[in-house]
Amino acid sequence: MEAMSPMYDLINVDQWQYYCVFANEARTTVNLRQRSRFGIGDVYFLSMYYGHCEHIVDDVKRLSQHRIHLISGRNIDNVSVMLKLLGFNGEFGNDRLMKLKELYGWWCNKDYRRYLVAEPLGVDANNFGGTSFSPGAIVWSEQHVHLMHYPKDWDAIVTSGAMPTHVADEANDRPAYVVEARHGAMTQISINSLIPALADRNSIVGPLAHVRMWQMHPLDSFLAAARKEWESWSQTLQEMGCDREHPPYPYTEGIVKVYLEKEHAYYRDQEALMAKRMAG
């Protein structure tokens, strides 16, 4: 949340005041809980900056000709198009194909051979290692492959009863395989505690990915690429009709280094705490 401040400052928004943000007074700990995803891309912030987009948190009371009446009493005028974007509904055909009655973690009916993962809905977390999809997809794939190679490890999972479960909710058009973010988080925590081999792999792959990232994409070249994309979107949005001055990319090398040092300090503290616990 703190690292997003340069972007939100650009559009004069205090992200800590969003309805989905739950933080302590010092803002040293935070939890995000919402059913949708918050804006994190260049297009979102630049569109807000140039006035092409406005983010309104409210409910629709009623509609009239070219006007939206909100519960707060505000009216939005000159409306010619209204898109109702609520994401995607899961396909019940996937439940039928897998003969799924209950999802146990990511497994259909507690059968380790039938593995069914869809990206969990919404946000429910207090620690974000990143915002991209691929790291999670790699972990999900490795989990299934591991159990195909070492099926005896399934015994610990199925006898523990630790996995969250989910069944279809036809009234809300929610198949069994479509789960909330908390279900996904609890599943990952349980798997790592029950299968030592996967936990060990994560402890190796995580640091390896960190080193590989900085070797392939040093900070200066990474920021240069990010700045170039920012300027490209900025030019595109200016050409759509706005004479406001082009905003410089909000992140400098100095700003990023401060955030990186805070991250490293956090992980050093976590490692020290873990070592202390293991020492008894």
PDB file of C-alpha atoms in Angstrom:
ATOM      1  CA  MET A   1       0.000   0.000   0.000  1.00  0.00           C
ATOM      2  CA  GLU A   2       2.793   2.398   0.873  1.00  0.00           C
ATOM      3  CA  ALA A   3       4.607   1.641  -2.377  1.00  0.00           C
ATOM      4  CA  MET A   4       1.499   2.666  -4.322  1.00  0.00           C
ATOM      5  CA  SER A   5       1.502   6.141  -2.747  1.00  0.00           C
ATOM      6  CA  PRO A   6       3.353   7.921  -5.611  1.00  0.00           C
ATOM      7  CA  MET A   7       0.650   6.774  -8.046  1.00  0.00           C
ATOM      8  CA  TYR A   8      -2.275   7.635  -5.798  1.00  0.00           C
ATOM      9  CA  ASP A   9      -0.718  10.976  -4.845  1.00  0.00           C
ATOM     10  CA  LEU A  10      -0.716  11.828  -8.551  1.00  0.00           C
ATOM     11  CA  ILE A  11      -4.517  11.595  -8.653  1.00  0.00           C
ATOM     12  CA  ASN A  12      -5.030  13.102  -5.166  1.00  0.00           C
ATOM     13  CA  VAL A  13      -6.499   9.936  -3.687  1.00  0.00           C
ATOM     14  CA  ASP A  14      -5.696   8.513  -0.256  1.00  0.00           C
ATOM     15  CA  GLN A  15      -5.715   4.781  -0.908  1.00  0.00           C
ATOM     16  CA  TRP A  16      -5.707   4.107   2.841  1.00  0.00           C
ATOM     17  CA  GLN A  17      -9.258   5.486   3.029  1.00  0.00           C
ATOM     18  CA  TYR A  18     -10.764   2.981   0.599  1.00  0.00           C
ATOM     19  CA  TYR A  19     -13.599   0.919   2.043  1.00  0.00           C
ATOM     20  CA  CYS A  20     -11.677  -2.326   1.509  1.00  0.00           C
ATOM     21  CA  VAL A  21      -8.549  -1.235   3.406  1.00  0.00           C
ATOM     22  CA  PHE A  22      -8.235  -2.194   7.073  1.00  0.00           C
ATOM     23  CA  ALA A  23      -5.074  -0.826   8.679  1.00  0.00           C
ATOM     24  CA  ASN A  24      -3.792   0.009  12.139  1.00  0.00           C
ATOM     25  CA  GLU A  25      -3.366   3.643  13.140  1.00  0.00           C
ATOM     26  CA  ALA A  26       0.342   3.660  12.301  1.00  0.00           C
ATOM     27  CA  ARG A  27      -0.381   1.999   8.942  1.00  0.00           C
ATOM     28  CA  THR A  28       2.286  -0.608   9.580  1.00  0.00           C
ATOM     29  CA  THR A  29      -0.114  -3.505   9.032  1.00  0.00           C
ATOM     30  CA  VAL A  30      -2.955  -3.673   6.549  1.00  0.00           C
ATOM     31  CA  ASN A  31      -5.502  -6.123   5.209  1.00  0.00           C
ATOM     32  CA  LEU A  32      -7.350  -5.751   1.913  1.00  0.00           C
ATOM     33  CA  ARG A  33     -10.749  -7.407   1.625  1.00  0.00           C
ATOM     34  CA  GLN A  34     -12.877  -6.841  -1.453  1.00  0.00           C
ATOM     35  CA  ARG A  35     -14.693  -8.851  -4.100  1.00  0.00           C
ATOM     36  CA  SER A  36     -13.140  -6.994  -7.026  1.00  0.00           C
ATOM     37  CA  ARG A  37      -9.592  -5.869  -7.869  1.00  0.00           C
ATOM     38  CA  PHE A  38      -8.280  -2.364  -7.315  1.00  0.00           C
ATOM     39  CA  GLY A  39      -6.626  -0.342 -10.064  1.00  0.00           C
ATOM     40  CA  ILE A  40      -2.853  -0.761 -10.272  1.00  0.00           C
ATOM     41  CA  GLY A  41      -2.015  -0.076 -13.930  1.00  0.00           C
ATOM     42  CA  ASP A  42      -0.638   2.955 -15.759  1.00  0.00           C
ATOM     43  CA  VAL A  43      -3.839   3.351 -17.790  1.00  0.00           C
ATOM     44  CA  TYR A  44      -5.959   3.622 -14.652  1.00  0.00           C
ATOM     45  CA  PHE A  45      -3.845   6.322 -12.985  1.00  0.00           C
ATOM     46  CA  LEU A  46      -3.227   8.316 -16.157  1.00  0.00           C
ATOM     47  CA  SER A  47      -6.906   8.209 -17.134  1.00  0.00           C
ATOM     48  CA  MET A  48      -7.774   9.581 -13.719  1.00  0.00           C
ATOM     49  CA  TYR A  49      -5.055  12.232 -13.983  1.00  0.00           C
ATOM     50  CA  TYR A  50      -6.228  13.444 -17.402  1.00  0.00           C
ATOM     51  CA  GLY A  51      -9.885  13.394 -16.423  1.00  0.00           C
ATOM     52  CA  HIS A  52     -10.903  10.609 -18.794  1.00  0.00           C
ATOM     53  CA  CYS A  53     -11.943   8.449 -15.856  1.00  0.00           C
ATOM     54  CA  GLU A  54     -13.546   9.027 -12.465  1.00  0.00           C
ATOM     55  CA  HIS A  55     -13.671   6.419  -9.711  1.00  0.00           C
ATOM     56  CA  ILE A  56     -16.947   6.621  -7.763  1.00  0.00           C
ATOM     57  CA  VAL A  57     -17.788   4.312  -4.853  1.00  0.00           C
ATOM     58  CA  ASP A  58     -21.575   4.363  -4.559  1.00  0.00           C
ATOM     59  CA  ASP A  59     -24.738   2.435  -5.450  1.00  0.00           C
ATOM     60  CA  VAL A  60     -27.222   3.127  -8.240  1.00  0.00           C
ATOM     61  CA  LYS A  61     -30.636   4.167  -6.954  1.00  0.00           C
ATOM     62  CA  ARG A  62     -32.391   4.485 -10.307  1.00  0.00           C
ATOM     63  CA  LEU A  63     -31.940   5.541 -13.911  1.00  0.00           C
ATOM     64  CA  SER A  64     -33.652   8.248 -15.933  1.00  0.00           C
ATOM     65  CA  GLN A  65     -33.044   9.594 -19.423  1.00  0.00           C
ATOM     66  CA  HIS A  66     -29.264  10.067 -19.814  1.00  0.00           C
ATOM     67  CA  ARG A  67     -28.895  10.249 -16.034  1.00  0.00           C
ATOM     68  CA  ILE A  68     -27.754   7.927 -13.228  1.00  0.00           C
ATOM     69  CA  HIS A  69     -29.177   8.682  -9.772  1.00  0.00           C
ATOM     70  CA  LEU A  70     -26.917   7.464  -6.949  1.00  0.00           C
ATOM     71  CA  ILE A  71     -27.855   6.512  -3.396  1.00  0.00           C
ATOM     72  CA  SER A  72     -25.678   9.357  -2.066  1.00  0.00           C
ATOM     73  CA  GLY A  73     -27.903  11.881  -3.876  1.00  0.00           C
ATOM     74  CA  ARG A  74     -25.395  12.632  -6.609  1.00  0.00           C
ATOM     75  CA  ASN A  75     -26.530  12.524 -10.238  1.00  0.00           C
ATOM     76  CA  ILE A  76     -24.322  11.645 -13.197  1.00  0.00           C
ATOM     77  CA  ASP A  77     -25.600  13.447 -16.282  1.00  0.00           C
ATOM     78  CA  ASN A  78     -25.122  13.073 -20.051  1.00  0.00           C
ATOM     79  CA  VAL A  79     -24.851   9.282 -19.843  1.00  0.00           C
ATOM     80  CA  SER A  80     -25.249   7.594 -23.211  1.00  0.00           C
ATOM     81  CA  VAL A  81     -23.719   4.179 -22.502  1.00  0.00           C
ATOM     82  CA  MET A  82     -23.729   2.105 -19.334  1.00  0.00           C
ATOM     83  CA  LEU A  83     -21.682  -1.083 -19.006  1.00  0.00           C
ATOM     84  CA  LYS A  84     -22.395  -3.411 -16.095  1.00  0.00           C
ATOM     85  CA  LEU A  85     -19.066  -5.162 -15.534  1.00  0.00           C
ATOM     86  CA  LEU A  86     -19.212  -7.727 -12.761  1.00  0.00           C
ATOM     87  CA  GLY A  87     -16.485 -10.076 -13.928  1.00  0.00           C
ATOM     88  CA  PHE A  88     -17.058 -13.588 -15.193  1.00  0.00           C
ATOM     89  CA  ASN A  89     -19.326 -16.342 -13.998  1.00  0.00           C
ATOM     90  CA  GLY A  90     -17.893 -19.827 -13.686  1.00  0.00           C
ATOM     91  CA  GLU A  91     -19.025 -22.585 -16.036  1.00  0.00           C
ATOM     92  CA  PHE A  92     -21.078 -25.328 -14.371  1.00  0.00           C
ATOM     93  CA  GLY A  93     -19.989 -27.592 -17.212  1.00  0.00           C
ATOM     94  CA  ASN A  94     -16.573 -27.810 -15.532  1.00  0.00           C
ATOM     95  CA  ASP A  95     -18.187 -29.166 -12.378  1.00  0.00           C
ATOM     96  CA  ARG A  96     -20.089 -31.728 -14.433  1.00  0.00           C
ATOM     97  CA  LEU A  97     -17.020 -32.716 -16.450  1.00  0.00           C
ATOM     98  CA  MET A  98     -15.046 -33.429 -13.281  1.00  0.00           C
ATOM     99  CA  LYS A  99     -18.100 -34.889 -11.496  1.00  0.00           C
ATOM    100  CA  LEU A 100     -17.355 -32.354  -8.792  1.00  0.00           C
ATOM    101  CA  LYS A 101     -19.543 -32.354  -5.702  1.00  0.00           C
ATOM    102  CA  GLU A 102     -17.123 -30.737  -3.272  1.00  0.00           C
ATOM    103  CA  LEU A 103     -13.840 -28.957  -3.888  1.00  0.00           C
ATOM    104  CA  TYR A 104     -11.304 -29.933  -1.214  1.00  0.00           C
ATOM    105  CA  GLY A 105      -8.558 -27.348  -1.521  1.00  0.00           C
ATOM    106  CA  TRP A 106      -8.016 -27.664  -5.280  1.00  0.00           C
ATOM    107  CA  TRP A 107      -9.083 -31.310  -5.520  1.00  0.00           C
ATOM    108  CA  CYS A 108     -12.383 -32.747  -6.692  1.00  0.00           C
ATOM    109  CA  ASN A 109     -14.102 -34.948  -4.127  1.00  0.00           C
ATOM    110  CA  LYS A 110     -10.768 -35.592  -2.328  1.00  0.00           C
ATOM    111  CA  ASP A 111      -9.339 -37.354  -5.379  1.00  0.00           C
ATOM    112  CA  TYR A 112      -5.699 -36.256  -5.827  1.00  0.00           C
ATOM    113  CA  ARG A 113      -5.854 -37.145  -9.542  1.00  0.00           C
ATOM    114  CA  ARG A 114      -8.591 -34.633 -10.263  1.00  0.00           C
ATOM    115  CA  TYR A 115      -7.157 -31.163  -9.819  1.00  0.00           C
ATOM    116  CA  LEU A 116      -9.173 -28.078 -10.713  1.00  0.00           C
ATOM    117  CA  VAL A 117      -7.901 -24.532 -10.179  1.00  0.00           C
ATOM    118  CA  ALA A 118      -9.434 -21.231 -11.215  1.00  0.00           C
ATOM    119  CA  GLU A 119      -7.910 -17.971 -10.046  1.00  0.00           C
ATOM    120  CA  PRO A 120      -9.690 -17.108  -6.777  1.00  0.00           C
ATOM    121  CA  LEU A 121     -12.079 -14.174  -6.732  1.00  0.00           C
ATOM    122  CA  GLY A 122     -11.413 -10.849  -5.087  1.00  0.00           C
ATOM    123  CA  VAL A 123      -8.692  -9.815  -2.668  1.00  0.00           C
ATOM    124  CA  ASP A 124      -8.207 -10.950   0.916  1.00  0.00           C
ATOM    125  CA  ALA A 125      -4.604 -10.613   2.047  1.00  0.00           C
ATOM    126  CA  ASN A 126      -2.122  -8.598   4.074  1.00  0.00           C
ATOM    127  CA  ASN A 127       1.079  -9.567   2.285  1.00  0.00           C
ATOM    128  CA  PHE A 128       1.576  -9.251  -1.468  1.00  0.00           C
ATOM    129  CA  GLY A 129       4.651 -10.723  -3.116  1.00  0.00           C
ATOM    130  CA  GLY A 130       3.504  -9.404  -6.483  1.00  0.00           C
ATOM    131  CA  THR A 131       0.500  -8.614  -8.640  1.00  0.00           C
ATOM    132  CA  SER A 132       0.985 -10.943 -11.617  1.00  0.00           C
ATOM    133  CA  PHE A 133      -0.755 -14.245 -12.313  1.00  0.00           C
ATOM    134  CA  SER A 134       2.164 -16.414 -13.467  1.00  0.00           C
ATOM    135  CA  PRO A 135       3.910 -17.075 -10.103  1.00  0.00           C
ATOM    136  CA  GLY A 136       0.704 -18.533  -8.697  1.00  0.00           C
ATOM    137  CA  ALA A 137       0.073 -20.569 -11.835  1.00  0.00           C
ATOM    138  CA  ILE A 138       3.553 -22.100 -11.582  1.00  0.00           C
ATOM    139  CA  VAL A 139       2.969 -23.079  -7.941  1.00  0.00           C
ATOM    140  CA  TRP A 140      -0.404 -24.654  -8.755  1.00  0.00           C
ATOM    141  CA  SER A 141       1.119 -26.670 -11.569  1.00  0.00           C
ATOM    142  CA  GLU A 142       4.011 -27.878  -9.420  1.00  0.00           C
ATOM    143  CA  GLN A 143       1.648 -29.010  -6.682  1.00  0.00           C
ATOM    144  CA  HIS A 144      -0.309 -31.243  -9.017  1.00  0.00           C
ATOM    145  CA  VAL A 145       2.814 -32.677 -10.645  1.00  0.00           C
ATOM    146  CA  HIS A 146       4.283 -33.422  -7.209  1.00  0.00           C
ATOM    147  CA  LEU A 147       1.263 -35.481  -6.158  1.00  0.00           C
ATOM    148  CA  MET A 148       1.278 -37.358  -9.444  1.00  0.00           C
ATOM    149  CA  HIS A 149       4.880 -38.362  -8.726  1.00  0.00           C
ATOM    150  CA  TYR A 150       4.479 -38.850  -4.969  1.00  0.00           C
ATOM    151  CA  PRO A 151       0.861 -39.901  -4.338  1.00  0.00           C
ATOM    152  CA  LYS A 152       1.637 -41.036  -0.788  1.00  0.00           C
ATOM    153  CA  ASP A 153       1.949 -37.378   0.183  1.00  0.00           C
ATOM    154  CA  TRP A 154      -1.779 -37.121  -0.403  1.00  0.00           C
ATOM    155  CA  ASP A 155      -2.420 -39.114   2.778  1.00  0.00           C
ATOM    156  CA  ALA A 156      -1.265 -36.209   4.944  1.00  0.00           C
ATOM    157  CA  ILE A 157      -3.528 -33.796   3.096  1.00  0.00           C
ATOM    158  CA  VAL A 158      -6.676 -35.889   3.106  1.00  0.00           C
ATOM    159  CA  THR A 159      -6.380 -37.127   6.707  1.00  0.00           C
ATOM    160  CA  SER A 160      -5.593 -33.665   8.099  1.00  0.00           C
ATOM    161  CA  GLY A 161      -8.982 -32.245   7.214  1.00  0.00           C
ATOM    162  CA  ALA A 162      -7.182 -28.903   7.025  1.00  0.00           C
ATOM    163  CA  MET A 163      -8.250 -27.938   3.528  1.00  0.00           C
ATOM    164  CA  PRO A 164     -11.099 -25.474   2.996  1.00  0.00           C
ATOM    165  CA  THR A 165     -14.027 -26.892   1.052  1.00  0.00           C
ATOM    166  CA  HIS A 166     -16.495 -25.397  -1.378  1.00  0.00           C
ATOM    167  CA  VAL A 167     -19.705 -26.645  -2.991  1.00  0.00           C
ATOM    168  CA  ALA A 168     -21.755 -25.227  -5.826  1.00  0.00           C
ATOM    169  CA  ASP A 169     -24.142 -22.370  -5.095  1.00  0.00           C
ATOM    170  CA  GLU A 170     -26.628 -22.423  -7.960  1.00  0.00           C
ATOM    171  CA  ALA A 171     -28.724 -19.620  -6.464  1.00  0.00           C
ATOM    172  CA  ASN A 172     -25.754 -17.266  -6.901  1.00  0.00           C
ATOM    173  CA  ASP A 173     -24.517 -18.846 -10.139  1.00  0.00           C
ATOM    174  CA  ARG A 174     -21.311 -20.045  -8.454  1.00  0.00           C
ATOM    175  CA  PRO A 175     -19.910 -23.465  -9.451  1.00  0.00           C
ATOM    176  CA  ALA A 176     -17.999 -25.466  -6.856  1.00  0.00           C
ATOM    177  CA  TYR A 177     -14.614 -24.828  -8.471  1.00  0.00           C
ATOM    178  CA  VAL A 178     -14.966 -21.015  -8.265  1.00  0.00           C
ATOM    179  CA  VAL A 179     -13.711 -19.936  -4.839  1.00  0.00           C
ATOM    180  CA  GLU A 180     -12.925 -16.780  -2.896  1.00  0.00           C
ATOM    181  CA  ALA A 181      -9.427 -15.454  -2.244  1.00  0.00           C
ATOM    182  CA  ARG A 182      -9.450 -16.693   1.372  1.00  0.00           C
ATOM    183  CA  HIS A 183     -10.066 -20.259   0.178  1.00  0.00           C
ATOM    184  CA  GLY A 184      -7.004 -20.027  -2.056  1.00  0.00           C
ATOM    185  CA  ALA A 185      -4.813 -18.545   0.672  1.00  0.00           C
ATOM    186  CA  MET A 186      -5.800 -21.171   3.244  1.00  0.00           C
ATOM    187  CA  THR A 187      -5.203 -23.950   0.723  1.00  0.00           C
ATOM    188  CA  GLN A 188      -1.661 -22.762   0.021  1.00  0.00           C
ATOM    189  CA  ILE A 189      -0.839 -22.389   3.715  1.00  0.00           C
ATOM    190  CA  SER A 190      -2.113 -25.900   4.447  1.00  0.00           C
ATOM    191  CA  ILE A 191      -0.230 -27.494   1.540  1.00  0.00           C
ATOM    192  CA  ASN A 192       3.065 -25.955   2.583  1.00  0.00           C
ATOM    193  CA  SER A 193       2.612 -27.171   6.155  1.00  0.00           C
ATOM    194  CA  LEU A 194       1.596 -30.699   5.131  1.00  0.00           C
ATOM    195  CA  ILE A 195       4.051 -31.425   2.298  1.00  0.00           C
ATOM    196  CA  PRO A 196       7.612 -30.592   3.400  1.00  0.00           C
ATOM    197  CA  ALA A 197       9.028 -31.170  -0.088  1.00  0.00           C
ATOM    198  CA  LEU A 198       6.894 -28.393  -1.555  1.00  0.00           C
ATOM    199  CA  ALA A 199       7.704 -26.063   1.336  1.00  0.00           C
ATOM    200  CA  ASP A 200      11.407 -26.739   0.812  1.00  0.00           C
ATOM    201  CA  ARG A 201      11.086 -26.049  -2.886  1.00  0.00           C
ATOM    202  CA  ASN A 202       9.408 -22.717  -2.220  1.00  0.00           C
ATOM    203  CA  SER A 203      12.229 -21.720   0.131  1.00  0.00           C
ATOM    204  CA  ILE A 204      14.693 -22.347  -2.718  1.00  0.00           C
ATOM    205  CA  VAL A 205      12.727 -21.048  -5.695  1.00  0.00           C
ATOM    206  CA  GLY A 206      11.735 -17.795  -3.959  1.00  0.00           C
ATOM    207  CA  PRO A 207      15.288 -16.521  -3.381  1.00  0.00           C
ATOM    208  CA  LEU A 208      16.337 -17.876  -6.787  1.00  0.00           C
ATOM    209  CA  ALA A 209      13.597 -15.894  -8.517  1.00  0.00           C
ATOM    210  CA  HIS A 210      14.670 -12.788  -6.594  1.00  0.00           C
ATOM    211  CA  VAL A 211      18.294 -13.104  -7.721  1.00  0.00           C
ATOM    212  CA  ARG A 212      17.352 -13.991 -11.292  1.00  0.00           C
ATOM    213  CA  MET A 213      14.998 -11.012 -11.515  1.00  0.00           C
ATOM    214  CA  TRP A 214      17.691  -8.487 -10.593  1.00  0.00           C
ATOM    215  CA  GLN A 215      20.327 -10.137 -12.796  1.00  0.00           C
ATOM    216  CA  MET A 216      18.087 -10.077 -15.872  1.00  0.00           C
ATOM    217  CA  HIS A 217      16.388  -6.747 -15.129  1.00  0.00           C
ATOM    218  CA  PRO A 218      18.636  -4.368 -13.148  1.00  0.00           C
ATOM    219  CA  LEU A 219      16.879  -1.462 -11.484  1.00  0.00           C
ATOM    220  CA  ASP A 220      17.968   1.179 -13.992  1.00  0.00           C
ATOM    221  CA  SER A 221      16.832  -0.789 -17.063  1.00  0.00           C
ATOM    222  CA  PHE A 222      13.634  -1.899 -15.318  1.00  0.00           C
ATOM    223  CA  LEU A 223      12.694   1.693 -14.492  1.00  0.00           C
ATOM    224  CA  ALA A 224      13.622   2.836 -18.006  1.00  0.00           C
ATOM    225  CA  ALA A 225      11.214   0.298 -19.518  1.00  0.00           C
ATOM    226  CA  ALA A 226       8.461   1.248 -17.052  1.00  0.00           C
ATOM    227  CA  ARG A 227       8.992   4.952 -17.773  1.00  0.00           C
ATOM    228  CA  LYS A 228       8.833   4.383 -21.525  1.00  0.00           C
ATOM    229  CA  GLU A 229       5.499   2.578 -21.261  1.00  0.00           C
ATOM    230  CA  TRP A 230       4.142   5.280 -18.936  1.00  0.00           C
ATOM    231  CA  GLU A 231       5.070   8.010 -21.440  1.00  0.00           C
ATOM    232  CA  SER A 232       3.512   6.051 -24.311  1.00  0.00           C
ATOM    233  CA  TRP A 233       0.169   5.757 -22.509  1.00  0.00           C
ATOM    234  CA  SER A 234       0.377   9.380 -21.436  1.00  0.00           C
ATOM    235  CA  GLN A 235       0.798  10.529 -25.037  1.00  0.00           C
ATOM    236  CA  THR A 236      -2.099   8.350 -26.177  1.00  0.00           C
ATOM    237  CA  LEU A 237      -4.426   9.800 -23.544  1.00  0.00           C
ATOM    238  CA  GLN A 238      -3.303  13.363 -24.260  1.00  0.00           C
ATOM    239  CA  GLU A 239      -4.146  12.863 -27.918  1.00  0.00           C
ATOM    240  CA  MET A 240      -7.663  11.809 -26.908  1.00  0.00           C
ATOM    241  CA  GLY A 241      -8.273  15.383 -25.825  1.00  0.00           C
ATOM    242  CA  CYS A 242      -6.545  16.888 -22.828  1.00  0.00           C
ATOM    243  CA  ASP A 243      -4.134  19.812 -22.552  1.00  0.00           C
ATOM    244  CA  ARG A 244      -2.961  19.012 -19.026  1.00  0.00           C
ATOM    245  CA  GLU A 245       0.807  18.814 -18.620  1.00  0.00           C
ATOM    246  CA  HIS A 246       2.382  15.378 -19.016  1.00  0.00           C
ATOM    247  CA  PRO A 247       3.157  13.915 -15.556  1.00  0.00           C
ATOM    248  CA  PRO A 248       6.644  12.471 -15.037  1.00  0.00           C
ATOM    249  CA  TYR A 249       6.842   8.817 -14.070  1.00  0.00           C
ATOM    250  CA  PRO A 250       6.149   8.815 -10.300  1.00  0.00           C
ATOM    251  CA  TYR A 251       8.938   6.399  -9.381  1.00  0.00           C
ATOM    252  CA  THR A 252      12.605   7.363  -9.337  1.00  0.00           C
ATOM    253  CA  GLU A 253      15.550   5.126  -8.565  1.00  0.00           C
ATOM    254  CA  GLY A 254      15.848   6.756  -5.146  1.00  0.00           C
ATOM    255  CA  ILE A 255      12.196   6.107  -4.269  1.00  0.00           C
ATOM    256  CA  VAL A 256      12.385   2.469  -5.364  1.00  0.00           C
ATOM    257  CA  LYS A 257      15.594   1.850  -3.410  1.00  0.00           C
ATOM    258  CA  VAL A 258      13.886   3.078  -0.232  1.00  0.00           C
ATOM    259  CA  TYR A 259      11.009   0.653  -0.763  1.00  0.00           C
ATOM    260  CA  LEU A 260      13.398  -2.198  -1.533  1.00  0.00           C
ATOM    261  CA  GLU A 261      15.363  -1.579   1.644  1.00  0.00           C
ATOM    262  CA  LYS A 262      12.132  -1.637   3.665  1.00  0.00           C
ATOM    263  CA  GLU A 263      11.227  -4.941   2.028  1.00  0.00           C
ATOM    264  CA  HIS A 264      14.643  -6.433   2.771  1.00  0.00           C
ATOM    265  CA  ALA A 265      14.455  -5.249   6.382  1.00  0.00           C
ATOM    266  CA  TYR A 266      11.043  -6.885   6.755  1.00  0.00           C
ATOM    267  CA  TYR A 267      12.298 -10.221   5.444  1.00  0.00           C
ATOM    268  CA  ARG A 268      15.388 -10.059   7.652  1.00  0.00           C
ATOM    269  CA  ASP A 269      13.129  -9.572  10.658  1.00  0.00           C
ATOM    270  CA  GLN A 270      10.936 -12.491   9.564  1.00  0.00           C
ATOM    271  CA  GLU A 271      13.941 -14.768   9.132  1.00  0.00           C
ATOM    272  CA  ALA A 272      15.258 -13.815  12.573  1.00  0.00           C
ATOM    273  CA  LEU A 273      11.857 -14.492  14.099  1.00  0.00           C
ATOM    274  CA  MET A 274      11.631 -17.878  12.380  1.00  0.00           C
ATOM    275  CA  ALA A 275      15.138 -18.834  13.558  1.00  0.00           C
ATOM    276  CA  LYS A 276      14.231 -17.858  17.110  1.00  0.00           C
ATOM    277  CA  ARG A 277      11.113 -20.027  17.031  1.00  0.00           C
ATOM    278  CA  MET A 278      13.005 -23.010  15.639  1.00  0.00           C
ATOM    279  CA  ALA A 279      15.648 -22.639  18.342  1.00  0.00           C
ATOM    280  CA  GLY A 280      12.902 -23.152  20.878  1.00  0.00           C
TER     281      GLY A 280
END
